Amino acid sequence: MCVLSSAMGCKHLVVPTLPTNKHSMPAQKRQQYVDQAYTYTRMFGGSLSGFSLLVLICTSPLSWVQFLVTNNGLELNAGLWTLCNHELCWSHAPKPPYYLQYSRALFIISILCMLTGLALLLSSCRPAEGTVSSKLDLKVSILNFCSAVCLLLCLNLFLAQVEWYTKSTMDSEFLWAYYLNWCSDILYICAGIISFLNYITFQSHPPDESVSTIPPQKSRLSFGPGPTIPPATAGKSSSEVELLSLREKKQAV
């Protein structure tokens, strides 16, 4: 813009303009990044669950507790699935250790819940599945919490069994395998929280439906988009379309 002045003649005036974001990310690419973030979060939660399941399977055949007989100082080891052949152990007890049976049942239920959750995650990775539904995160979160609750009850019942049976004749000391199961239970809870937060985030930010790719209509010669026919004249014959076009030309004149 040029501004006239009495002394210097024509002076150019710079008009400030607002900056334009020429490098803005397309909506389709942004949606792709969001989907990748959901996928990576889901994979991280599944990795925690898989690691916890591996720890449980590895520590289940080991001894969880060590008994020390107060009379002669004899040391005995026992676990959830470990059998002890001494007369003071659980297998030779006069009363059946029913707490131990409940602990074993809850341990099996916990593993089954976690295997089901991991199977759902693995099935969603197949290419034929297409878009993964947000309900998958909710299902995995529920299974993680169910597995964590079952494992928590299993460990508490095992603790009650040890204290109930050994409080008069033996001293007990829990081994590192028992505490690793508590760490696995914490990881189950963390995996459930991650899956639940992923589900809430997906619900609060649903995928943009306008980003759907629509194939362009091409003409027979492939020189660009073909002629678009209005919906009002889509079901009419060619003669009726010509009459309508003539009427529109007369009205325009």
PDB file of N, CA, C and O in Angstrom, residues 6 24 26 122 158 175 213 233 237 247:
ATOM      1  N   SER A   6       3.873  14.944   1.963  1.00  0.00           N
ATOM      2  CA  SER A   6       4.247  16.225   1.347  1.00  0.00           C
ATOM      3  C   SER A   6       5.743  16.328   1.088  1.00  0.00           C
ATOM      4  O   SER A   6       6.196  16.944   0.134  1.00  0.00           O
ATOM      5  N   SER A  24       0.165 -27.296   8.525  1.00  0.00           N
ATOM      6  CA  SER A  24      -0.751 -27.981   9.436  1.00  0.00           C
ATOM      7  C   SER A  24      -0.903 -29.430   9.016  1.00  0.00           C
ATOM      8  O   SER A  24      -0.903 -29.762   7.834  1.00  0.00           O
ATOM      9  N   PRO A  26      -2.627 -32.866   8.176  1.00  0.00           N
ATOM     10  CA  PRO A  26      -3.951 -33.273   7.690  1.00  0.00           C
ATOM     11  C   PRO A  26      -4.702 -34.076   8.737  1.00  0.00           C
ATOM     12  O   PRO A  26      -4.118 -34.706   9.624  1.00  0.00           O
ATOM     13  N   LEU A 122      -4.375 -60.596  21.247  1.00  0.00           N
ATOM     14  CA  LEU A 122      -3.711 -61.201  20.094  1.00  0.00           C
ATOM     15  C   LEU A 122      -4.653 -61.325  18.903  1.00  0.00           C
ATOM     16  O   LEU A 122      -4.250 -61.156  17.748  1.00  0.00           O
ATOM     17  N   PHE A 158      -3.739 -68.214  51.349  1.00  0.00           N
ATOM     18  CA  PHE A 158      -2.510 -68.961  51.640  1.00  0.00           C
ATOM     19  C   PHE A 158      -1.852 -68.446  52.910  1.00  0.00           C
ATOM     20  O   PHE A 158      -1.353 -69.232  53.732  1.00  0.00           O
ATOM     21  N   LEU A 175       9.072 -67.014  51.417  1.00  0.00           N
ATOM     22  CA  LEU A 175      10.208 -66.944  50.511  1.00  0.00           C
ATOM     23  C   LEU A 175       9.953 -65.915  49.408  1.00  0.00           C
ATOM     24  O   LEU A 175       8.882 -65.334  49.296  1.00  0.00           O
ATOM     25  N   THR A 213     -11.920 -42.070   3.827  1.00  0.00           N
ATOM     26  CA  THR A 213     -11.467 -41.861   2.457  1.00  0.00           C
ATOM     27  C   THR A 213     -12.563 -42.262   1.494  1.00  0.00           C
ATOM     28  O   THR A 213     -13.063 -43.388   1.533  1.00  0.00           O
ATOM     29  N   THR A 233     -32.607 -35.503 -10.278  1.00  0.00           N
ATOM     30  CA  THR A 233     -32.696 -36.002 -11.649  1.00  0.00           C
ATOM     31  C   THR A 233     -32.002 -37.343 -11.817  1.00  0.00           C
ATOM     32  O   THR A 233     -31.743 -37.769 -12.938  1.00  0.00           O
ATOM     33  N   SER A 237     -35.145 -40.142 -17.052  1.00  0.00           N
ATOM     34  CA  SER A 237     -34.562 -40.521 -18.334  1.00  0.00           C
ATOM     35  C   SER A 237     -33.792 -39.354 -18.933  1.00  0.00           C
ATOM     36  O   SER A 237     -33.816 -38.224 -18.429  1.00  0.00           O
ATOM     37  N   ARG A 247     -35.309 -25.699 -19.736  1.00  0.00           N
ATOM     38  CA  ARG A 247     -36.096 -24.779 -18.897  1.00  0.00           C
ATOM     39  C   ARG A 247     -35.184 -23.893 -18.060  1.00  0.00           C
ATOM     40  O   ARG A 247     -35.429 -22.702 -17.868  1.00  0.00           O
TER      41      ARG A 247
END
